[in-house]
Coordinates of C-alpha atoms (C1' of nucleotides) in Angstrom, one line a residue:
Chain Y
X5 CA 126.9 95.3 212.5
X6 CA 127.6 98.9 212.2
X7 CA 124.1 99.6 213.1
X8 CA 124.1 97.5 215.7
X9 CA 126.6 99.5 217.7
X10 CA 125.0 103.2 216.5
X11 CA 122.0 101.5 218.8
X12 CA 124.3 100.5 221.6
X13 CA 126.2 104.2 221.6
X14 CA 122.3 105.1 221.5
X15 CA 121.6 103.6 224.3
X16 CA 124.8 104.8 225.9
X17 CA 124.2 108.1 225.1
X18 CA 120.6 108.0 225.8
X19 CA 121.7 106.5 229.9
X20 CA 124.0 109.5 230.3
X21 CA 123.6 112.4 227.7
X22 CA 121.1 115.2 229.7
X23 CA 117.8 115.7 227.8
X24 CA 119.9 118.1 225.0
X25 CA 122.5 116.3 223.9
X26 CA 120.2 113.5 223.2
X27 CA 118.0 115.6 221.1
X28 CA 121.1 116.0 219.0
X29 CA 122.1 112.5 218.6
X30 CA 118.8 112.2 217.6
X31 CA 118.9 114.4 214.7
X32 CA 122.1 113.4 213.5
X33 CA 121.0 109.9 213.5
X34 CA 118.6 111.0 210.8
X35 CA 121.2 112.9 208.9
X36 CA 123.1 109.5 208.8
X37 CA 119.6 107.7 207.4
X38 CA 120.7 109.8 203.9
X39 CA 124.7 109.5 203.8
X40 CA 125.0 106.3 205.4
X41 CA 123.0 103.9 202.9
X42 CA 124.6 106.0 199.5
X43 CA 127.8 105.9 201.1
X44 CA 127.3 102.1 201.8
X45 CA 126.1 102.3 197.6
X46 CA 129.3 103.3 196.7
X47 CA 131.6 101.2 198.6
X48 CA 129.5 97.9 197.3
X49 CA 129.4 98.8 194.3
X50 CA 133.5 99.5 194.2
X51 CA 133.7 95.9 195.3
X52 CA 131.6 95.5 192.5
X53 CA 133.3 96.9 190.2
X54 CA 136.7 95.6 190.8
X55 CA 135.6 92.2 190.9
X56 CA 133.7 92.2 187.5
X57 CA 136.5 93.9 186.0
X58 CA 138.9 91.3 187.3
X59 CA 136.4 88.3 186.1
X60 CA 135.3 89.9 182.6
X61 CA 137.8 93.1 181.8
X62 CA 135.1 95.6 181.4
X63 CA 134.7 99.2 182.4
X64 CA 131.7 99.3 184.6
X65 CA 131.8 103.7 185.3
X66 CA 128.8 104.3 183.4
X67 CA 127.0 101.8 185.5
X68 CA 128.2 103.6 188.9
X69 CA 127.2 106.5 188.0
X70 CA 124.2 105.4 187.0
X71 CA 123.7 104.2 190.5
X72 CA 125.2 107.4 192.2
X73 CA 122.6 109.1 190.0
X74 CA 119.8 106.6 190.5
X75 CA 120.8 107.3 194.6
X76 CA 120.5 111.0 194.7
X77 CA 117.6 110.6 192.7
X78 CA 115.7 108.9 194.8
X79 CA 117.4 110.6 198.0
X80 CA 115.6 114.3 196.7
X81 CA 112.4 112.7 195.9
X82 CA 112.3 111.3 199.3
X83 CA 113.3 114.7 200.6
X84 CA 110.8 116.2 198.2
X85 CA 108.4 114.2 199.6
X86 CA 108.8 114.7 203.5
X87 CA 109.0 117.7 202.7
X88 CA 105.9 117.9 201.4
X89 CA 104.3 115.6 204.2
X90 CA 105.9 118.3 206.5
X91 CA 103.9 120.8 205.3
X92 CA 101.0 119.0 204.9
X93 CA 101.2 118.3 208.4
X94 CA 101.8 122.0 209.5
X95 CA 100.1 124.0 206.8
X96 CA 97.3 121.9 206.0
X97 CA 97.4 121.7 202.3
X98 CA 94.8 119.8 200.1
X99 CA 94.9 116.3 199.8
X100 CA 94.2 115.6 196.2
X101 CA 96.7 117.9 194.8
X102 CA 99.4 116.6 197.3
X103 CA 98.5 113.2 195.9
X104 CA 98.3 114.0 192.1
X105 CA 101.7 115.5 192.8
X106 CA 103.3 112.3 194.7
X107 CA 102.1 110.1 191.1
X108 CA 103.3 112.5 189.0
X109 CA 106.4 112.4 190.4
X110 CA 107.0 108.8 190.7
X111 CA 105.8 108.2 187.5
X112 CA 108.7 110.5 185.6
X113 CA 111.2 108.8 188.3
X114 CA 110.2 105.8 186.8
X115 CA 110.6 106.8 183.0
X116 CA 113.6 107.9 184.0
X117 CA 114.8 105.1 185.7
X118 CA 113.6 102.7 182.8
X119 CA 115.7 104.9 180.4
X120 CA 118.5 105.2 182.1
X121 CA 119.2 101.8 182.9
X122 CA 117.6 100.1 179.8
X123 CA 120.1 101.6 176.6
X124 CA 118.2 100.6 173.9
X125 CA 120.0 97.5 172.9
X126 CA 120.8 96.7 169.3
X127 CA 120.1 92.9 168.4
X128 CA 122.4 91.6 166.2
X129 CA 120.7 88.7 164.5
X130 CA 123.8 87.1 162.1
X131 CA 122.3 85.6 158.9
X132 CA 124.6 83.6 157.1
X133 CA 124.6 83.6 153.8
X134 CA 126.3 80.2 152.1
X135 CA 129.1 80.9 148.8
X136 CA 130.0 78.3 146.4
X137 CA 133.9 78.4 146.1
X138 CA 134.9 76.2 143.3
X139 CA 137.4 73.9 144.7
X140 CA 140.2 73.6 142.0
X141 CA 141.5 70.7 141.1
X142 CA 142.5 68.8 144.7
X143 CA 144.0 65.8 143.8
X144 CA 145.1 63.5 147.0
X145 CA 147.4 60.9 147.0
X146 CA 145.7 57.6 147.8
X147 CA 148.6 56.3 150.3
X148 CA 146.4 53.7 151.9
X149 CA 146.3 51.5 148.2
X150 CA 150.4 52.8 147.8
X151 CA 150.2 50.5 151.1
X152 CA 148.4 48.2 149.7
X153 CA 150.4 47.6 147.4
X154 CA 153.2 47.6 149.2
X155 CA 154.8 50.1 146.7
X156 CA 158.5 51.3 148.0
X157 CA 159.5 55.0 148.2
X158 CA 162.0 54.3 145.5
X159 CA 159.1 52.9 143.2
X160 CA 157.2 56.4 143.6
X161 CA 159.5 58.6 142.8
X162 CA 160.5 56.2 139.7
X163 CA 156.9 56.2 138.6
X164 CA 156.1 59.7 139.3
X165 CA 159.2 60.4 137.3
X166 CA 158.4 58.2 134.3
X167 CA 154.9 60.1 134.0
X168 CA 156.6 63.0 133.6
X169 CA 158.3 61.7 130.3
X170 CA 161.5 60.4 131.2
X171 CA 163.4 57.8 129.8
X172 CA 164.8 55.3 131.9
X173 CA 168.5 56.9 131.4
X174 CA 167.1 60.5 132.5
X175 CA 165.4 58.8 135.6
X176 CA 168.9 57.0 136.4
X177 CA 170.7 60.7 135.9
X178 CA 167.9 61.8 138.0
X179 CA 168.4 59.4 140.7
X180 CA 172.2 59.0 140.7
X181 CA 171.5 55.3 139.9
X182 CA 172.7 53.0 136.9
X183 CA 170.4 52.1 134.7
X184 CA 170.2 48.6 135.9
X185 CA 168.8 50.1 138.7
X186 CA 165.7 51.9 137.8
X187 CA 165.4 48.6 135.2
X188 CA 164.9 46.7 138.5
X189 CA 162.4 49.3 139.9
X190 CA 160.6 49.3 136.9
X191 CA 160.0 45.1 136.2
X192 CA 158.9 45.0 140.7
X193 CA 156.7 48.5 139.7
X194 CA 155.3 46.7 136.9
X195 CA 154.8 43.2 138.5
X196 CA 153.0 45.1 141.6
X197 CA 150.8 47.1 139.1
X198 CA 150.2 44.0 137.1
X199 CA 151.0 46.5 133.5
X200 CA 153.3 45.5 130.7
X201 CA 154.2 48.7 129.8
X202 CA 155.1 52.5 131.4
X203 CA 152.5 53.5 130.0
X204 CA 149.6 51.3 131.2
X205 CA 151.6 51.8 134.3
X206 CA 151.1 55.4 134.2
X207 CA 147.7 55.3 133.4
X208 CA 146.7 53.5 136.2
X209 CA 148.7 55.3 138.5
X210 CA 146.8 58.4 137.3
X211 CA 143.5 56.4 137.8
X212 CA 144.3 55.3 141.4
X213 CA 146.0 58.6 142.3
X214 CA 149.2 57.2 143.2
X215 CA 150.7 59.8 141.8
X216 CA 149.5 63.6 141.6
Chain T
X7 CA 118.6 120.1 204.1
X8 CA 116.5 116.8 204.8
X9 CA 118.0 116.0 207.7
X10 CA 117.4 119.8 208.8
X11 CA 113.6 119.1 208.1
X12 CA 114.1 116.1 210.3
X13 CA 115.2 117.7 213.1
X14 CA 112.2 120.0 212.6
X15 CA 109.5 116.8 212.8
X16 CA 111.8 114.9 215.8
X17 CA 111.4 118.6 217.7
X18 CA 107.4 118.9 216.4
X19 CA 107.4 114.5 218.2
X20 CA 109.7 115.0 220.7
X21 CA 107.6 117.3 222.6
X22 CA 104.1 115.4 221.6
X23 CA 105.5 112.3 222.3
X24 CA 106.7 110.5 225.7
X25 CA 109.9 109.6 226.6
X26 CA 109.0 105.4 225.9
X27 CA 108.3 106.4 222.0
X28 CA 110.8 108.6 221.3
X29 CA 112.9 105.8 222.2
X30 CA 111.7 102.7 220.6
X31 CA 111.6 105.4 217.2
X32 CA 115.5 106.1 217.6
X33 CA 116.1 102.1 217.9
X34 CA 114.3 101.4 214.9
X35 CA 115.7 103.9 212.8
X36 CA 119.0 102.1 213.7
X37 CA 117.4 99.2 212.6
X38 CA 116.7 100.3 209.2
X39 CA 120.8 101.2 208.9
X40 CA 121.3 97.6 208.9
X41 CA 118.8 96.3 206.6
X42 CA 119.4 99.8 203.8
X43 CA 123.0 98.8 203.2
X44 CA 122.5 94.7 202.9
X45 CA 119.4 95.0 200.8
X46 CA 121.4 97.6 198.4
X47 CA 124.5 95.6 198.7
X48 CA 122.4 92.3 197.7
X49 CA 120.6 94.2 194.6
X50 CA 123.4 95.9 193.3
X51 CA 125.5 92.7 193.2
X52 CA 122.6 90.9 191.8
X53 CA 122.3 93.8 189.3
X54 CA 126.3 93.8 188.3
X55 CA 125.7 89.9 187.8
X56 CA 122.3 90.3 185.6
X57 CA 124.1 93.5 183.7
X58 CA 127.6 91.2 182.9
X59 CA 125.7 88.3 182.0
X60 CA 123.5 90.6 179.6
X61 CA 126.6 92.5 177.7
X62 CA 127.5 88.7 177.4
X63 CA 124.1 86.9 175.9
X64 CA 122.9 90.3 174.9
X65 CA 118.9 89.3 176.6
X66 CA 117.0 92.2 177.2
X67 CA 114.4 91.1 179.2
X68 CA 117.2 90.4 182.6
X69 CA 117.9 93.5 182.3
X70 CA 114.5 94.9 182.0
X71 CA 113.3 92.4 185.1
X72 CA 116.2 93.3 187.5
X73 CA 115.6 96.7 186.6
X74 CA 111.9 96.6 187.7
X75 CA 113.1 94.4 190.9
X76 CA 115.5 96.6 191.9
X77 CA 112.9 99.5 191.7
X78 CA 110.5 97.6 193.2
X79 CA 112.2 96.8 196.1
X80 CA 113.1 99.8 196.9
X81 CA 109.7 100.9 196.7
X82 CA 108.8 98.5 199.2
X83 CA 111.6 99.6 201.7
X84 CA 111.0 103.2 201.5
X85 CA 107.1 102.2 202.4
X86 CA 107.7 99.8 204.8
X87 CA 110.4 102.3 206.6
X88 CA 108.0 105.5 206.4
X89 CA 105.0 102.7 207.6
X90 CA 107.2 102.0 211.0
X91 CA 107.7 105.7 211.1
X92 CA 104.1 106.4 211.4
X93 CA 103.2 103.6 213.6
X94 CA 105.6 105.1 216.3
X95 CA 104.8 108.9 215.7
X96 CA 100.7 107.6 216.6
X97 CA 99.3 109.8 213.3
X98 CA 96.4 108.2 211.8
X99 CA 98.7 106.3 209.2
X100 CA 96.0 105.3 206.5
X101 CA 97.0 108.5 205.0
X102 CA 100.8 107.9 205.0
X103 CA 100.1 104.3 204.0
X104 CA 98.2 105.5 200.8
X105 CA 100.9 108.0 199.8
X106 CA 103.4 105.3 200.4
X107 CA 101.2 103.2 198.2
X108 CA 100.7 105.7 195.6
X109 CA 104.2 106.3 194.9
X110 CA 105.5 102.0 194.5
X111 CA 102.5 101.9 191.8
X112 CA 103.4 105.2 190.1
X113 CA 107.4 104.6 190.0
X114 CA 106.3 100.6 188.5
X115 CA 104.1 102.5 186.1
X116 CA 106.9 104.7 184.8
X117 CA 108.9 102.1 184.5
X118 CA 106.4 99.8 182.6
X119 CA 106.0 103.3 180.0
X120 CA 109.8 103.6 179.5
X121 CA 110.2 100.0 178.7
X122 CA 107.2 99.8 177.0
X123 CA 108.3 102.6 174.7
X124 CA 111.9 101.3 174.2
X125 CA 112.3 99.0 171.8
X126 CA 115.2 97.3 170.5
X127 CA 116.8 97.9 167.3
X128 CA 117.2 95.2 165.0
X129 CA 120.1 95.3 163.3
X130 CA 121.2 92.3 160.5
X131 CA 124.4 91.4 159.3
X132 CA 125.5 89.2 156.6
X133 CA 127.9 86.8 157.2
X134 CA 129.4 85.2 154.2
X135 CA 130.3 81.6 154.5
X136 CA 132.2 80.0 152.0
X137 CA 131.2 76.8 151.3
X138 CA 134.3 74.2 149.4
X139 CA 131.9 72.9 146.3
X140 CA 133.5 69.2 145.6
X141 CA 134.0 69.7 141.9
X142 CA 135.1 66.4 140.4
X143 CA 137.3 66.8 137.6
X144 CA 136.4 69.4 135.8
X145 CA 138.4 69.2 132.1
X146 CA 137.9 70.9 129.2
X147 CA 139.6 70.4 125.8
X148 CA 141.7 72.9 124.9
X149 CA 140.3 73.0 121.4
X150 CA 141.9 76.5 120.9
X151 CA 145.7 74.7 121.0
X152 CA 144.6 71.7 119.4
X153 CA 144.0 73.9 116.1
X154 CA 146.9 75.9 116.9
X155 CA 148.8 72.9 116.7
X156 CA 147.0 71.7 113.6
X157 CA 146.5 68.1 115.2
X158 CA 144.5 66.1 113.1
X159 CA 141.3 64.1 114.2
X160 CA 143.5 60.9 113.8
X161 CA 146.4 62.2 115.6
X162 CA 144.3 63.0 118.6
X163 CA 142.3 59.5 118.4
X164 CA 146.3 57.9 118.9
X165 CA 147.4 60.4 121.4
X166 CA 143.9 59.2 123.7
X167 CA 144.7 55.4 123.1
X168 CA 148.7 56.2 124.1
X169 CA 147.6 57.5 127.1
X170 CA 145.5 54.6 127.8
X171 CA 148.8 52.5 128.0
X172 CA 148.0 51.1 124.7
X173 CA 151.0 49.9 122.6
X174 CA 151.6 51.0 118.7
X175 CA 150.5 47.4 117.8
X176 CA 147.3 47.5 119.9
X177 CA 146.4 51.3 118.4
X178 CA 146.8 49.7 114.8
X179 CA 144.6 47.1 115.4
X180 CA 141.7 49.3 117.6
X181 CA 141.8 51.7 114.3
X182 CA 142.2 49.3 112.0
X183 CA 145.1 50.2 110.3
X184 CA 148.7 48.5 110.0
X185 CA 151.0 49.3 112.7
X186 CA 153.2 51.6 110.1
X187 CA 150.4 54.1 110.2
X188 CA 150.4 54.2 113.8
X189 CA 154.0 55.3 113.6
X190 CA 154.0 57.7 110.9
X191 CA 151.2 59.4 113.1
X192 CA 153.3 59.0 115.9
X193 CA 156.1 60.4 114.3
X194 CA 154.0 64.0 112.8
X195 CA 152.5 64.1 116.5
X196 CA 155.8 63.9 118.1
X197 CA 157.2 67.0 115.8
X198 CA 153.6 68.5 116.3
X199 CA 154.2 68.2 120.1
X200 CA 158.1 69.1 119.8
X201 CA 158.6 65.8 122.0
X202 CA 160.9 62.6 122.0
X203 CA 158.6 59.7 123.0
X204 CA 155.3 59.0 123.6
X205 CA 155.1 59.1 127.6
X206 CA 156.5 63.0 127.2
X207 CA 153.7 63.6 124.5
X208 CA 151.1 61.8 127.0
X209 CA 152.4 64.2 129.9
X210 CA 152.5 67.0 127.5
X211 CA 149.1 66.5 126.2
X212 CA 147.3 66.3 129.7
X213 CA 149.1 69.4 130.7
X214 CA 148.2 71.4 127.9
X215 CA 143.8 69.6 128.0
X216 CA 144.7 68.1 124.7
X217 CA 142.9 64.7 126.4
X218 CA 140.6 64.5 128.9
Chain X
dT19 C1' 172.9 39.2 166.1
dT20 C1' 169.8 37.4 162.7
dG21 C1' 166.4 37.5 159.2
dA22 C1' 163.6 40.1 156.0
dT23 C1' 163.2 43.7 153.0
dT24 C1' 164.8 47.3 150.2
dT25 C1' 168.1 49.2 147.2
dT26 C1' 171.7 48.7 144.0
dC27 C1' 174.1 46.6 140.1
dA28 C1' 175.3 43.6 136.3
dT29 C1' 174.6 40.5 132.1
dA30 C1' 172.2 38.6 128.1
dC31 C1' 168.5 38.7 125.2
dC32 C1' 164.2 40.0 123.0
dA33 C1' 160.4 43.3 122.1
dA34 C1' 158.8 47.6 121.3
dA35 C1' 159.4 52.3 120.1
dG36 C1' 161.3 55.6 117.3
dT37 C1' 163.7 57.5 112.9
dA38 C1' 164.2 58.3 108.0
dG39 C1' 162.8 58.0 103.5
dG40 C1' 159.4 57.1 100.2
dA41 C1' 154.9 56.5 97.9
dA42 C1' 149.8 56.2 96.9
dA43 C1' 145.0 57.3 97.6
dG44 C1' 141.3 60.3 99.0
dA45 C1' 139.2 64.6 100.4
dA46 C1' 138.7 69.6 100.3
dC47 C1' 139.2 73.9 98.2
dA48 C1' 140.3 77.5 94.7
Chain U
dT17 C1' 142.1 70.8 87.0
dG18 C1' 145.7 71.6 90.1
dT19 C1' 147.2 72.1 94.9
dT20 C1' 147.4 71.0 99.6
dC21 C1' 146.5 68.2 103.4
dT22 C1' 145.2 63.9 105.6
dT23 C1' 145.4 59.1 105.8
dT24 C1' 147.5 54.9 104.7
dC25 C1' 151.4 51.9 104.0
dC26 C1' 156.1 50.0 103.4
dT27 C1' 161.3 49.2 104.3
dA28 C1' 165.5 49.4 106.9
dC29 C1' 167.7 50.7 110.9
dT30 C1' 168.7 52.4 115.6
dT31 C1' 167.4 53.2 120.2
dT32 C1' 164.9 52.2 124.1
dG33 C1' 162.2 49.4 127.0
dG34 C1' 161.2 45.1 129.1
dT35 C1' 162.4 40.2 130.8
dA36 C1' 165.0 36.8 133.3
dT37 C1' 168.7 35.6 136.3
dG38 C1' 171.9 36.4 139.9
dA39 C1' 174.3 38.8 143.6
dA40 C1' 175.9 42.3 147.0
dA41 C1' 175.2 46.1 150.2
dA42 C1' 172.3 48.8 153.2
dT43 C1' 168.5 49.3 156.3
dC44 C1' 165.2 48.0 159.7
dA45 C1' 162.8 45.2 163.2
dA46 C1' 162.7 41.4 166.4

DNA sequence: TTGATTTTCATACCAAAGTAGGAAAGAACA
DNA sequence: TGTTCTTTCCTACTTTGGTATGAAAATCAA
């Protein structure tokens, strides 16, 4: 769009400007051949920029200025190179040292665009490298047989409480029961565990993991 | 300075060429201001996108590709703008169209070298994992404590039927003996244990590895 | 509100465990 | 041969555990 109205003005100018002022346009039309397209660089890539940075919170200054420098680059060689067309043209130089120079050239401005932009990249390659841990003793309480067996809350802790060597009148103390109480526990504990005794009782709890 | 040597070659055409040239050349320089900017704005967001997605997945070879497309088509601009150039100025453009030609094969060729030479470090890391190892019960007597304790060999065979659930009468007649034996070694493995009933020494004894 | 389940408690009685004291036989070691 | 320890066994007694029966209160779900 821009460039469509420099041709419009152009053509403006060109319809009125006398045969001097057109010669100027002219040449600052070519000035604006080098500014305009690095200037347009810059302001893309600032778009750029901002948007990655919003998207992915990284700094991206090394990368512009990798372009402003890959930009001017390329702006002196093409200077460098009319220039030397210009005086090919008007001094008449040879032709096989004009073209030796031209590859030379292009070739180191392609090494050096190559390093520049590629950074040597170092590939992480993750090897992972399995360790035993012994797993102590992990003991898990088997609730869905306790469910089973339709054992109470009260039963548990009675049975968990027995294994630890109490006598029935300790577990009442314990429990802030009578001993009548934990008797009771004890003959439906035993009756749902088909044992005779605390200690088959015990056992089997310890077999079954019902208690830990 | 460029733009200086411009002027220089639009004076050297504007006075060799006619009036229709020197037109159509000023239009199609405009032209080229429209298609510099979009094609740099389309590469340089192309290259922003192939760089992010890079730093992400960490793949060379985008890089290395966009890197060689970008170069290449700039290449191909700057020769198709300095071939439109020529056509207009009516030189003999084989010669421009070489040079143009030279220096797109010679900038690809540096670019191939650098890459070429470049080569990406390989860097490993070791990532320990630690791996749970399902280790069943793993019990050990505690032979050390059992002499310690001085529990004799019969003493320990009545301790491991106890725990089994089995009553004094039951441990007389697995052994053999008459229950009155079972409970004098009952009563020695109490003191030994420093208990008051069997399901304390049972509790005591698995605490301590004195049974499996 | 009703019914089922859990928790609590008591009584009477029997079985099993635990205590204390004593003794004999066998095995191992100095 | 003598000593020590282990194993075996008995008796009398006490304490604890287990069984059976019955009932009341509390909790929870329908």
């Amino acid at each position: 769009m821009l460039s469509f109205f420099i041709i419009l003005r152009n053509l403006k100018l060109h319809e009125k400007a006398p045969d001097l002022q057109e010669k100027i346009f002219c040449y600052f039309s070519g000035f604006g051949n080098v500014i305009l397209p690095a200037i347009s660089g810059i302001r893309n890539r600032e778009m750029e920029t901002i948007e990655v940075r919003i998207s992915l919170n990284k700094n991206f200054i090394l990368q512009h200025k990798g372009t402003l420098l890959y930009g001017l680059a390329l702006a002196i060689l093409m200077f460098l190179l009319k220039w030397l067309e210009l005086r090919y043209i008007i001094f008449d130089h040879s032709f096989e040292l004009y073209v030796g120079f031209i590859a030379v050239i292009f070739t180191a401005l392609g090494i050096w665009l190559a390093l520049k932009l590629s950074k040597p990249k170092i590939e992480t390659v993750i090897v992972e490298k399995e360790v035993a841990v012994a797993n102590p003793e992990n003991r898990v309480l088997n609730s869905a047989l306790i469910s089973e067996l339709q054992l109470s809350k009260r039963e548990l802790e009675i049975l968990d409480l027995m294994a630890k060597g109490l006598s029935n009148e300790e577990i009442a103390s314990s429990l802030f029961v009578s001993l009548s109480t934990v008797k009771s526990h004890n003959q439906n504990l035993f009756s749902k565990l088909d044992v005779k005794r605390r200690t088959q009782a015990v056992d089997k709890a310890r077999r079954l993991n019902l208690i830990l």
